[in-house]
mmCIF file of C-alpha atoms and ligand atoms in Angstrom:
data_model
loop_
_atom_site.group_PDB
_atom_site.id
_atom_site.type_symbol
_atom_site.label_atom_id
_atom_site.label_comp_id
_atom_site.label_asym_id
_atom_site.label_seq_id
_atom_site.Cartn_x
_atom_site.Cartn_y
_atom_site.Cartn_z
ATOM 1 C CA UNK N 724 96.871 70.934 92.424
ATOM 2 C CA UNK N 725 96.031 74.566 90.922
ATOM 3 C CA UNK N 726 94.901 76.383 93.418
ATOM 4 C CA UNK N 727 93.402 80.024 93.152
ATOM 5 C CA UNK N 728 95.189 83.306 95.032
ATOM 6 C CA UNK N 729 92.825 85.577 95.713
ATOM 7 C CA UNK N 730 93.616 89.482 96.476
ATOM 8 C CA UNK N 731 93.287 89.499 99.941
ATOM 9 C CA UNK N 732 95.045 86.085 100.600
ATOM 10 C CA UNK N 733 98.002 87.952 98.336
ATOM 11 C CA UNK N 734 98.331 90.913 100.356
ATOM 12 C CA UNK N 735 98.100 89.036 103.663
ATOM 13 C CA UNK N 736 100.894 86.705 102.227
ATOM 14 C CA UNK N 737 103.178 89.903 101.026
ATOM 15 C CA UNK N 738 102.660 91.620 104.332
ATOM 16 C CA UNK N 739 104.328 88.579 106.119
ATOM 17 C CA UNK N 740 107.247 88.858 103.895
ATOM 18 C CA UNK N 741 108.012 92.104 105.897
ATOM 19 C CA UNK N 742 108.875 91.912 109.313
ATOM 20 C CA UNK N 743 108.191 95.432 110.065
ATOM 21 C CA UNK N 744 104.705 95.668 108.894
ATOM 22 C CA UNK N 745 101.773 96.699 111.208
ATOM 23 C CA UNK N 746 98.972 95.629 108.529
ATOM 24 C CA UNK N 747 97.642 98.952 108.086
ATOM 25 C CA UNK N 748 99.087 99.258 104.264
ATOM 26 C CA UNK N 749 97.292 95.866 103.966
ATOM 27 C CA UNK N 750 94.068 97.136 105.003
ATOM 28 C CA UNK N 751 93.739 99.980 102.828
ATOM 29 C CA UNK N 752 94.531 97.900 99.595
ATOM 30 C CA UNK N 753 91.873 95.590 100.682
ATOM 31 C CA UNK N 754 89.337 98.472 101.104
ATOM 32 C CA UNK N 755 90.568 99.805 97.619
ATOM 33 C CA UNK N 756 89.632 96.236 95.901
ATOM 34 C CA UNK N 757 86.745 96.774 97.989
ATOM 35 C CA UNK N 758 85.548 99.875 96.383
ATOM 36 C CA UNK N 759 86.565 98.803 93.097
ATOM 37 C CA UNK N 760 84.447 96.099 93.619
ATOM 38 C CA UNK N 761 81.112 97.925 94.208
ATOM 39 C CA UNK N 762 82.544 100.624 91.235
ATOM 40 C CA UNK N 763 83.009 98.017 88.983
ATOM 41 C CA UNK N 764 79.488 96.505 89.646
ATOM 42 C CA UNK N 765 77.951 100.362 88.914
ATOM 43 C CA UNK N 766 80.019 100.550 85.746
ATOM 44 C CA UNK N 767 78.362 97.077 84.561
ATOM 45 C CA UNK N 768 75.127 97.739 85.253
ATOM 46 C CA UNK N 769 75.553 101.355 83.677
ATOM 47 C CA UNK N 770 73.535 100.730 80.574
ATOM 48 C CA UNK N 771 70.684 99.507 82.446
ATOM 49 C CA UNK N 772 70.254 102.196 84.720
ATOM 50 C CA UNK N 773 69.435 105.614 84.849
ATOM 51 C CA UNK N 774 72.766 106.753 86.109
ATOM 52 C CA UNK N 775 74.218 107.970 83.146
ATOM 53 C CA UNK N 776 74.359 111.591 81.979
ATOM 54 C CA UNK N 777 76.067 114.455 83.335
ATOM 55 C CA UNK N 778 75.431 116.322 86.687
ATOM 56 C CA UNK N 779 74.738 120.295 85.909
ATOM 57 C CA UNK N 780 78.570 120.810 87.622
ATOM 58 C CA UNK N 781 82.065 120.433 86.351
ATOM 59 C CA UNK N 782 85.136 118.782 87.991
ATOM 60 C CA UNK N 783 88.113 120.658 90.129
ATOM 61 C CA UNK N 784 89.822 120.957 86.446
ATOM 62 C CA UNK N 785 86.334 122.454 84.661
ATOM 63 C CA UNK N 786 85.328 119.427 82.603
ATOM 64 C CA UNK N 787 82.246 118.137 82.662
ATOM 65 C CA UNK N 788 81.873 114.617 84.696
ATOM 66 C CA UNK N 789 79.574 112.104 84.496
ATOM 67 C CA UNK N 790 77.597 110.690 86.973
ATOM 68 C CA UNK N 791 79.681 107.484 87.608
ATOM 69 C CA UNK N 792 82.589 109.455 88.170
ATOM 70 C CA UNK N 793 81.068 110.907 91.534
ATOM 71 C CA UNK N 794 79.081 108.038 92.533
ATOM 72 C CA UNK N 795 83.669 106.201 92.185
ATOM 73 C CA UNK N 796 84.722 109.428 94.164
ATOM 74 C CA UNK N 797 81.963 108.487 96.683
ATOM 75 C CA UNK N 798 82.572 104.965 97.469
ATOM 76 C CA UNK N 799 86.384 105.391 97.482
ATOM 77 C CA UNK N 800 85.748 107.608 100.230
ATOM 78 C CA UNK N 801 82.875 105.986 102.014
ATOM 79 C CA UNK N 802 85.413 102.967 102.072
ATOM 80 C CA UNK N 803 88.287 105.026 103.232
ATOM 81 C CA UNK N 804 87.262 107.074 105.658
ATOM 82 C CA UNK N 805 86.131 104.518 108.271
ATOM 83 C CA UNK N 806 89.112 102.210 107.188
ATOM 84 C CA UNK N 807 91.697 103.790 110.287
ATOM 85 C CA UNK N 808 94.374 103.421 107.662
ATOM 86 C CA UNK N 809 93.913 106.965 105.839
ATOM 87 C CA UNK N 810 94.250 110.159 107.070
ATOM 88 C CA UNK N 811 92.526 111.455 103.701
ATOM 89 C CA UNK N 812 92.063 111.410 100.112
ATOM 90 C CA UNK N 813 92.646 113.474 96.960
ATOM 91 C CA UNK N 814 90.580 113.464 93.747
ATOM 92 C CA UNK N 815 90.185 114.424 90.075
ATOM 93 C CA UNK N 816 87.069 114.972 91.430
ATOM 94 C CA UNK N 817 87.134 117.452 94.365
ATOM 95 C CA UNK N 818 88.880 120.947 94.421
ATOM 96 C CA UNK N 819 90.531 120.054 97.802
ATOM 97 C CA UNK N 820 91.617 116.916 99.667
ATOM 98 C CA UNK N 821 89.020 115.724 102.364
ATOM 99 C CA UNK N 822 90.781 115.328 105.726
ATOM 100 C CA UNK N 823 89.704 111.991 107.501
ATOM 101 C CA UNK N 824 88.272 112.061 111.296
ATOM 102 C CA UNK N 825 90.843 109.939 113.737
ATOM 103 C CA UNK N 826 90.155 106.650 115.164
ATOM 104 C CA UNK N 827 91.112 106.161 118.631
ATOM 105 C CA UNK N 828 92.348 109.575 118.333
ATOM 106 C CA UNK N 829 94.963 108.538 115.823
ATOM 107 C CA UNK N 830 94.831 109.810 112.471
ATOM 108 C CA UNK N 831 95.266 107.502 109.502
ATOM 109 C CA UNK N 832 99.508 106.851 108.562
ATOM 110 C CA UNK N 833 98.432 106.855 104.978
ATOM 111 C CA UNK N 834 97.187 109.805 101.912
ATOM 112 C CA UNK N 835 95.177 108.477 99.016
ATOM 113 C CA UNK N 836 95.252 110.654 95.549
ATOM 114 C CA UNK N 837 92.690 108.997 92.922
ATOM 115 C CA UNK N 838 91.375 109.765 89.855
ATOM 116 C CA UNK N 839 88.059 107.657 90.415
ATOM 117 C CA UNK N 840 86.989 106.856 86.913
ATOM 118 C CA UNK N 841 89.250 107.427 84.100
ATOM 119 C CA UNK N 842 88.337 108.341 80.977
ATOM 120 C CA UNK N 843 84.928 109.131 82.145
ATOM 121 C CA UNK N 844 83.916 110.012 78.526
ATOM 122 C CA UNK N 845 83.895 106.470 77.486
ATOM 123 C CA UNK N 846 81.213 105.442 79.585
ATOM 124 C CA UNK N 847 78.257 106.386 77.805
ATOM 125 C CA UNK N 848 79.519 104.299 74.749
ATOM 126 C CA UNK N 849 80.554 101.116 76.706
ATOM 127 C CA UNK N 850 84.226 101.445 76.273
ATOM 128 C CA UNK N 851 87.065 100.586 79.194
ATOM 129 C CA UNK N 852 87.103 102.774 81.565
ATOM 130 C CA UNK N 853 89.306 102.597 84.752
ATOM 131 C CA UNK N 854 90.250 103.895 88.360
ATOM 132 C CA UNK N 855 94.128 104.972 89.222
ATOM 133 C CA UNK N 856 95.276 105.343 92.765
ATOM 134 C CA UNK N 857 98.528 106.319 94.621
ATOM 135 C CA UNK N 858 99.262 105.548 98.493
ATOM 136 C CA UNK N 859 101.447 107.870 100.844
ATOM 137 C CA UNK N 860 102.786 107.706 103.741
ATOM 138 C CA UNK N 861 102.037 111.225 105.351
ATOM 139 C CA UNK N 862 104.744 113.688 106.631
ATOM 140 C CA UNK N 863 102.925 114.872 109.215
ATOM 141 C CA UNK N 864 102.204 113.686 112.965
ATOM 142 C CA UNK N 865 99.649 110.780 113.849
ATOM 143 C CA UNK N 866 98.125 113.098 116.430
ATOM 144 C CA UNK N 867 97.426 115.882 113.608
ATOM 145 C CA UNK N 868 94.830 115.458 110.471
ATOM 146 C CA UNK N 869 96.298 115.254 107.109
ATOM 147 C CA UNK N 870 97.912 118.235 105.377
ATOM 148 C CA UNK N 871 98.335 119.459 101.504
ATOM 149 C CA UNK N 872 102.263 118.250 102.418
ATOM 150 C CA UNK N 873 101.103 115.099 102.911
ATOM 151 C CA UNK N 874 99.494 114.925 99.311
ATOM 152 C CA UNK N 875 102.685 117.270 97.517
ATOM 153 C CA UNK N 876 104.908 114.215 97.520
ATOM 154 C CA UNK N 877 107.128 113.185 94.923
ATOM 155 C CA UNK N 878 106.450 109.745 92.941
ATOM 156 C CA UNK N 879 109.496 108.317 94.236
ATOM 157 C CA UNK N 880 107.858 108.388 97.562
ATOM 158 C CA UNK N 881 104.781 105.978 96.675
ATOM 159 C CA UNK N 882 104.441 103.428 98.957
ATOM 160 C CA UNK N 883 102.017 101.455 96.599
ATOM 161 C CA UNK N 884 100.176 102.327 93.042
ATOM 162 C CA UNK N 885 98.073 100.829 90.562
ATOM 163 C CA UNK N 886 94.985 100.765 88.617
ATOM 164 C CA UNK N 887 91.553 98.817 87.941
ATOM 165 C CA UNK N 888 90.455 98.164 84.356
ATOM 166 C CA UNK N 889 87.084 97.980 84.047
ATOM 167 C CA UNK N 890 87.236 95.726 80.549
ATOM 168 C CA UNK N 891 85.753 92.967 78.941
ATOM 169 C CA UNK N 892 87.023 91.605 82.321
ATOM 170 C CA UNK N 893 88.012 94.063 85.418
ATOM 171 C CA UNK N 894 91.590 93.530 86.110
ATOM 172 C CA UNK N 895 93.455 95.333 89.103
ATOM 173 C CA UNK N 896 97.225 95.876 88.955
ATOM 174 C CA UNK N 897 98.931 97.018 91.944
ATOM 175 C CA UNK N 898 102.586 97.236 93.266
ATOM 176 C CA UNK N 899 104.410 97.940 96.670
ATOM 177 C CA UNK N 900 107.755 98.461 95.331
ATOM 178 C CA UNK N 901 108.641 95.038 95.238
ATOM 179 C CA UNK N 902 107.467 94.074 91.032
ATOM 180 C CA UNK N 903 103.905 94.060 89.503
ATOM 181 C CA UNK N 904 100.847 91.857 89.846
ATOM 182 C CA UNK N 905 97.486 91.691 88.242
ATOM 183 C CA UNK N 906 94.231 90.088 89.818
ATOM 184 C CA UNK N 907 91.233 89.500 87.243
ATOM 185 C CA UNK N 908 87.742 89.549 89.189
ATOM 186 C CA UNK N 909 85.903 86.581 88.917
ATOM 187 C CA UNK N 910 82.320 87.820 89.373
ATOM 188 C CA UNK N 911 81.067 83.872 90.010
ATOM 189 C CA UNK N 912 82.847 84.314 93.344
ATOM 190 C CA UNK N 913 83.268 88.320 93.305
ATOM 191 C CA UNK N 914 86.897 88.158 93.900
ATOM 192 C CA UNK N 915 89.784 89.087 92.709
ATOM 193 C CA UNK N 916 91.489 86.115 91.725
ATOM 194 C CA UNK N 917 95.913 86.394 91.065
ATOM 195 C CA UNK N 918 96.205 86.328 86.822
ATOM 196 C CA UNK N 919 99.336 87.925 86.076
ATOM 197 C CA UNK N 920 102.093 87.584 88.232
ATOM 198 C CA UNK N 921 105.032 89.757 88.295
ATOM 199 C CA UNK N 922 104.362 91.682 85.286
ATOM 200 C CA UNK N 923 107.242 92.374 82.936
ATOM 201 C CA UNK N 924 106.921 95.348 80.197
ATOM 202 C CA UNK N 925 108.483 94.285 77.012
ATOM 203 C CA UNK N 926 111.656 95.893 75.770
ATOM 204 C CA UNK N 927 110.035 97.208 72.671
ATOM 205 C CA UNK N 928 106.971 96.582 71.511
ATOM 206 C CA UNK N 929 104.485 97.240 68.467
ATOM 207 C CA UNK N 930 102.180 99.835 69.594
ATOM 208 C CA UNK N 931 102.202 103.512 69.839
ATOM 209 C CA UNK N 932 99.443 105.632 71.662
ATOM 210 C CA UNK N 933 98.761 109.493 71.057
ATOM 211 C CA UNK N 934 95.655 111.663 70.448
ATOM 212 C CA UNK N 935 97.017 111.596 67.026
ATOM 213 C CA UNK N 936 94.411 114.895 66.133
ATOM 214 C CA UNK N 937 96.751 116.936 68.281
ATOM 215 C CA UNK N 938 99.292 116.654 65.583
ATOM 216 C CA UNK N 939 99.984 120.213 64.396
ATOM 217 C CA UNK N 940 100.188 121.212 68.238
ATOM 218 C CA UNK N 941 102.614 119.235 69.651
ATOM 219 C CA UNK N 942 106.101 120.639 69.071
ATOM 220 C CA UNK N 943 108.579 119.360 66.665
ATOM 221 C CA UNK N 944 110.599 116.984 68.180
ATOM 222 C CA UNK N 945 107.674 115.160 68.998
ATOM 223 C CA UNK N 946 105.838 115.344 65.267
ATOM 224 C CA UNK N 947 109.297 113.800 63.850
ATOM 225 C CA UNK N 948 109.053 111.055 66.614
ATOM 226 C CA UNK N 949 105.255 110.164 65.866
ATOM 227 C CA UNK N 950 106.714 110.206 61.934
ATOM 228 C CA UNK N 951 109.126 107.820 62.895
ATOM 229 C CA UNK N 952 106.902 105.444 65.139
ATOM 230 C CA UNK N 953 104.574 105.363 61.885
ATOM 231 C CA UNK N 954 107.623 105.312 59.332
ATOM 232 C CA UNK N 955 107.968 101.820 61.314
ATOM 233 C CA UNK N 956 104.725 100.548 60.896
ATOM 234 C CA UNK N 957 104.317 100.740 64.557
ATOM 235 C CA UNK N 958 100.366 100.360 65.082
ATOM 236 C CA UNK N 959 98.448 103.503 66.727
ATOM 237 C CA UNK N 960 95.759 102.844 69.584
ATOM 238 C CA UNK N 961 94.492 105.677 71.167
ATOM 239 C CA UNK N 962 91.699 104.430 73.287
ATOM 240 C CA UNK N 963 91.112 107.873 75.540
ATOM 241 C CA UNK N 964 91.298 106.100 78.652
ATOM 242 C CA UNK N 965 94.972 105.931 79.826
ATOM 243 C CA UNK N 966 94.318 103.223 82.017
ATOM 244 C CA UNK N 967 93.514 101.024 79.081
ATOM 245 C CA UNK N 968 96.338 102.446 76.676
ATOM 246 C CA UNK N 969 98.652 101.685 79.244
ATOM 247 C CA UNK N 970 97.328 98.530 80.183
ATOM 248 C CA UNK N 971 97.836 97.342 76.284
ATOM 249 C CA UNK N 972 101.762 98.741 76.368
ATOM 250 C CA UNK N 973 102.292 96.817 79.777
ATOM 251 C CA UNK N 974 101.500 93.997 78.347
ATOM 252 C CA UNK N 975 102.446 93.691 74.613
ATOM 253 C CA UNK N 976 105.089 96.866 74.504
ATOM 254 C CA UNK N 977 104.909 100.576 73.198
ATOM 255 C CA UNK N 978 104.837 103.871 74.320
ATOM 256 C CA UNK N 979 102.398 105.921 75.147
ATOM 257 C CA UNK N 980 102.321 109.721 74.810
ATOM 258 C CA UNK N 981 100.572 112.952 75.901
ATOM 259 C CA UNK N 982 102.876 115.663 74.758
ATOM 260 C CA UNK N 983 102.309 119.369 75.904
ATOM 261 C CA UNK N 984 99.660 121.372 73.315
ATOM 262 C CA UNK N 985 99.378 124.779 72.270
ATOM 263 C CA UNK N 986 95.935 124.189 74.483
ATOM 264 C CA UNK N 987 98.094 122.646 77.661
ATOM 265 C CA UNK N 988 101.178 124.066 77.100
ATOM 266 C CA UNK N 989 102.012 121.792 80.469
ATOM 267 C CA UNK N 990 100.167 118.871 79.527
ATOM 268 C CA UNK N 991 96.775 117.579 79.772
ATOM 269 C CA UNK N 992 96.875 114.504 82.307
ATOM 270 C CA UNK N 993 97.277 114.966 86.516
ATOM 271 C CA UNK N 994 100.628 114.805 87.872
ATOM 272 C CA UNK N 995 99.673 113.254 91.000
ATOM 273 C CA UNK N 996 96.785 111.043 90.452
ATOM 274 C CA UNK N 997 97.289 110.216 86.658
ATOM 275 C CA UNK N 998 100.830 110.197 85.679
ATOM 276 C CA UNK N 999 102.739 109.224 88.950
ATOM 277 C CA UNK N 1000 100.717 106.128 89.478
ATOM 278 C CA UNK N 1001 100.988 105.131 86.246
ATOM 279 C CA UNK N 1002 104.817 106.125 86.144
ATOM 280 C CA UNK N 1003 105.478 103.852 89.231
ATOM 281 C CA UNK N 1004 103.734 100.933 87.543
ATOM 282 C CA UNK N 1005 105.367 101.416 84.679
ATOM 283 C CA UNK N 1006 109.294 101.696 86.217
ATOM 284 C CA UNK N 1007 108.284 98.638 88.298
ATOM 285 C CA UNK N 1008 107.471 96.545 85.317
ATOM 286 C CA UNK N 1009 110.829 97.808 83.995
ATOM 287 C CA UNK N 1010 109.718 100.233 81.596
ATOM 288 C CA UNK N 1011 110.986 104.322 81.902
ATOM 289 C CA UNK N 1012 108.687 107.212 82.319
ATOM 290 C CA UNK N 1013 109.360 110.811 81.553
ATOM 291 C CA UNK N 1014 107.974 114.114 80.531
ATOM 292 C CA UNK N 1015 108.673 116.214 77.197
ATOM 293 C CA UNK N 1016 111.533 117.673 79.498
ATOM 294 C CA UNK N 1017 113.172 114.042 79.643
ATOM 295 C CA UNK N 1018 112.556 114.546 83.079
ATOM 296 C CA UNK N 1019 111.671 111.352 85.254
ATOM 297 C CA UNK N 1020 108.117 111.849 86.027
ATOM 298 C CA UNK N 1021 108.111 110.368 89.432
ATOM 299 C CA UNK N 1022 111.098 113.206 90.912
ATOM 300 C CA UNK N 1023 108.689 116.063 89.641
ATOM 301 C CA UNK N 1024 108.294 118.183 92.587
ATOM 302 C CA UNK N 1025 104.229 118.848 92.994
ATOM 303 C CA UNK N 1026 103.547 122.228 93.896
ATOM 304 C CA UNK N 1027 99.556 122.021 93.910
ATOM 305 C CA UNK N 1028 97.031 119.125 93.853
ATOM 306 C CA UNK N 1029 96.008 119.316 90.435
ATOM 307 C CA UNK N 1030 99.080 119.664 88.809
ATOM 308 C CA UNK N 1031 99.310 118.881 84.922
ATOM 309 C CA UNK N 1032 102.222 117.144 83.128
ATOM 310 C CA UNK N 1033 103.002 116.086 79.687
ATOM 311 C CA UNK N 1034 104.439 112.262 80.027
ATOM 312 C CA UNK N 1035 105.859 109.571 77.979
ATOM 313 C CA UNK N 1036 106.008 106.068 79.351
ATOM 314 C CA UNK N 1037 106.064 102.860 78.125
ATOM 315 C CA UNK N 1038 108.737 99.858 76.822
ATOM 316 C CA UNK N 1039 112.282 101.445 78.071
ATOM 317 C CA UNK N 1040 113.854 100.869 74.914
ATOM 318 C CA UNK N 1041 111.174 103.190 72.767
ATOM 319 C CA UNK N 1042 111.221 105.691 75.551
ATOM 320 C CA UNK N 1043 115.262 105.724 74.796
ATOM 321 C CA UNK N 1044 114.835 106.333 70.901
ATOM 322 C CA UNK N 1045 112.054 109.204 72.045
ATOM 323 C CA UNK N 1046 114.796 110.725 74.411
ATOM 324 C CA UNK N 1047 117.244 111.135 70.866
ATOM 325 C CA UNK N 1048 114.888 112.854 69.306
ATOM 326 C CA UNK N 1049 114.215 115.566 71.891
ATOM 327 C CA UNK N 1050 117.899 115.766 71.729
ATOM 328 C CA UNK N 1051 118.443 116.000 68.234
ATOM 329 C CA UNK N 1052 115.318 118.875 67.908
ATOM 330 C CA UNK N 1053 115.394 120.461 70.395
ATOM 331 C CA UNK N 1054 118.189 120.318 73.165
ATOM 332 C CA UNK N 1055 117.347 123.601 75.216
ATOM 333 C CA UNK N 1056 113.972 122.637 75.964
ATOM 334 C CA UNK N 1057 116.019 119.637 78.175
ATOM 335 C CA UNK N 1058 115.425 119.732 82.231
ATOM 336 C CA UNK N 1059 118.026 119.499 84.644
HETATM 337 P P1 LIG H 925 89.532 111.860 82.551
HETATM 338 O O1 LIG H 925 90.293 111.215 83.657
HETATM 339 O O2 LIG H 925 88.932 113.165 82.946
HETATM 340 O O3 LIG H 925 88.555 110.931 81.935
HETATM 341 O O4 LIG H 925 90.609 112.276 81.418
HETATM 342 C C1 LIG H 925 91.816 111.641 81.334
HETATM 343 C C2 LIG H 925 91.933 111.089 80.003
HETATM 344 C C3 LIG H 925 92.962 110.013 79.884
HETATM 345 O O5 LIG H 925 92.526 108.811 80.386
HETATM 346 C C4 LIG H 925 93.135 109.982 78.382
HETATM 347 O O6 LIG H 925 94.358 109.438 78.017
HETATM 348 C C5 LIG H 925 93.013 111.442 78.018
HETATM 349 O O7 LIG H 925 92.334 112.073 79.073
HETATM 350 C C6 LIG H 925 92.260 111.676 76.762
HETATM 351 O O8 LIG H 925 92.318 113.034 76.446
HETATM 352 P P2 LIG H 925 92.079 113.553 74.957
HETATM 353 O O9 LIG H 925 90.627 113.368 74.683
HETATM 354 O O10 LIG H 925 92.507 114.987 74.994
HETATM 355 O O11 LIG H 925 92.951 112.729 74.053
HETATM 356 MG MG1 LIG H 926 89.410 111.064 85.284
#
């Protein structure tokens, strides 16, 4: 007989698979479907209440955040500070990472970098919006609090990734490094219940996704690719949350784009709490993720918390084609 899996019963099960494991990875996903839990409820009831509207501040990166983004930021810490797992967190939201106090005198083994709500100007209109997180194991000592080093990690050194969708149903995808899995929350029970199981990106797929307005400032090679993606017909979504754009191309196959701008000549989106999460999802799906470079986003070496990237990820075969035509346009612009 069918029998439901929820989150928790899958992480217990995974952590068993590994001899090794102490449970304290475990514990910090649960908190993290935790929090998304009691975000997602916030982002439901958001038309009802008065939480809506903008706080007179801006965020670390000078845009303008609405109220749901803090009240994410909040709960992902309140849920992660007393968890014993994490030594601290990073956020869109805060100019500097927030150390976490030790329990038992042991500081947490794990970092956190989030970007709490994503695409926090879709809220006010009732479209997707979505929370992206990143787990590290720190470099430093158990006996000392959690450093900037512990945050300025490659991608390749995730220990575990994923995202929340907050949808016409709120999904969570997560991976370890060992394939993908999705978990749609069943609000009769409030639980995460397994729904996709060892997600596979297609090959190709018939979607592309760019801020198409930016046209005239992206650079060349990347015009003549977005020609080419609509010489094919491909269809163009652009929802403005990159948790949902992605979410589509993980699913049904495409690519999606943020190119550098004459605004960000480096890119709009965060290295380390947009694009490396993302990235790692992405790769362990089997799709390829790089930035206008053709550089593999996840070996980027971050050199500050807030880092900005341009990125291209998606289905491996379109991310191939858009490699060509950085080649053919522009070769020197090519990383190492
Ligand atoms: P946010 O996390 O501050 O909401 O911004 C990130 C978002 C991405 O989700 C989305 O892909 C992009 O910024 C949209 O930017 P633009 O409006 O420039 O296309
Ligand atoms: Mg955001």
């Amino acid at each position: 007989m069918y029998r439901i899996e929820t989150l928790d019963e899958f992480i217990i099960k995974r952590q068993k698979n590994f001899s090794t494991a102490t449970g304290e990875l475990t514990g910090l996903l649960r908190d993290i479907g935790l929090a998304a839990k009691i975000v997602n409820r916030e982002v439901n009831k958001a038309g009802l209440i008065n939480i809506l509207g903008k706080f007179d501040k801006e965020n670390a990166s000078g845009e303008q955040v609405a109220k749901l983004d803090i009240y994410a930021n909040d709960k992902l810490i309140d849920f992660l500070k007393t968890s014993g797992e994490c030594a601290g967190l990073a956020s869109e939201e805060l100019e500097d990472f927030v150390p976490f106090p030790p329990r038992n005198g042991k500081y947490g083994k794990y970092v956190v970098l989030v970007d709490p709500l994503d695409g926090s100007s879709n809220i006010d209109v009732n479209v997707s919006v979505g929370t992206i997180f990143g787990i590290y194991r720190r470099i430093g000592k158990e006996d000392e609090p959690a450093s900037l080093d512990d945050f300025l990690q490659k991608g390749t050194e995730l220990v575990a990734a994923g995202y929340v969708i907050y949808g016409t149903s709120t999904i969570l995808v997560y991976s370890t490094g060992n394939g993908v899995n999705g978990f749609t929350l069943d609000p009769s029970i409030g639980e995460f219940c397994l729904s996709h199981r060892d997600i596979k990106i297609p090959q190709e797929g018939p979607y592309y996704s760019v801020n198409q307005g930016y046209y005239l400032k992206f650079d060349l090679e990347m015009r003549r690719y977005i020609d080419y993606c609509s010489d094919l017909n491909l269809r163009l979504r652009y929802i403005g949350t990159m948790v949902a754009d992605i979410h589509r191309i993980l699913f049904q196959g495409g690519v999606f784009m943020y190119p550098n701008t004459r605004k960000y000549p480096q890119g709009k989106l965060r290295l380390l709490y947009e694009c490396n999460p993302l990235s790692y999802i992405v790769e362990q799906s089997g799709g390829k993720a790089i930035n206008t470079r053709l550089e593999r986003i996840l070996e980027l070496s971050p050199e500050e918390l807030h880092q900005r990237s341009s990125v291209i990820m998606g289905s491996p075969k379109m991310i191939d084609e858009m490699k060509e035509f950085v080649l053919r346009y522009a070769p020197d612009t090519v990383g190492g």
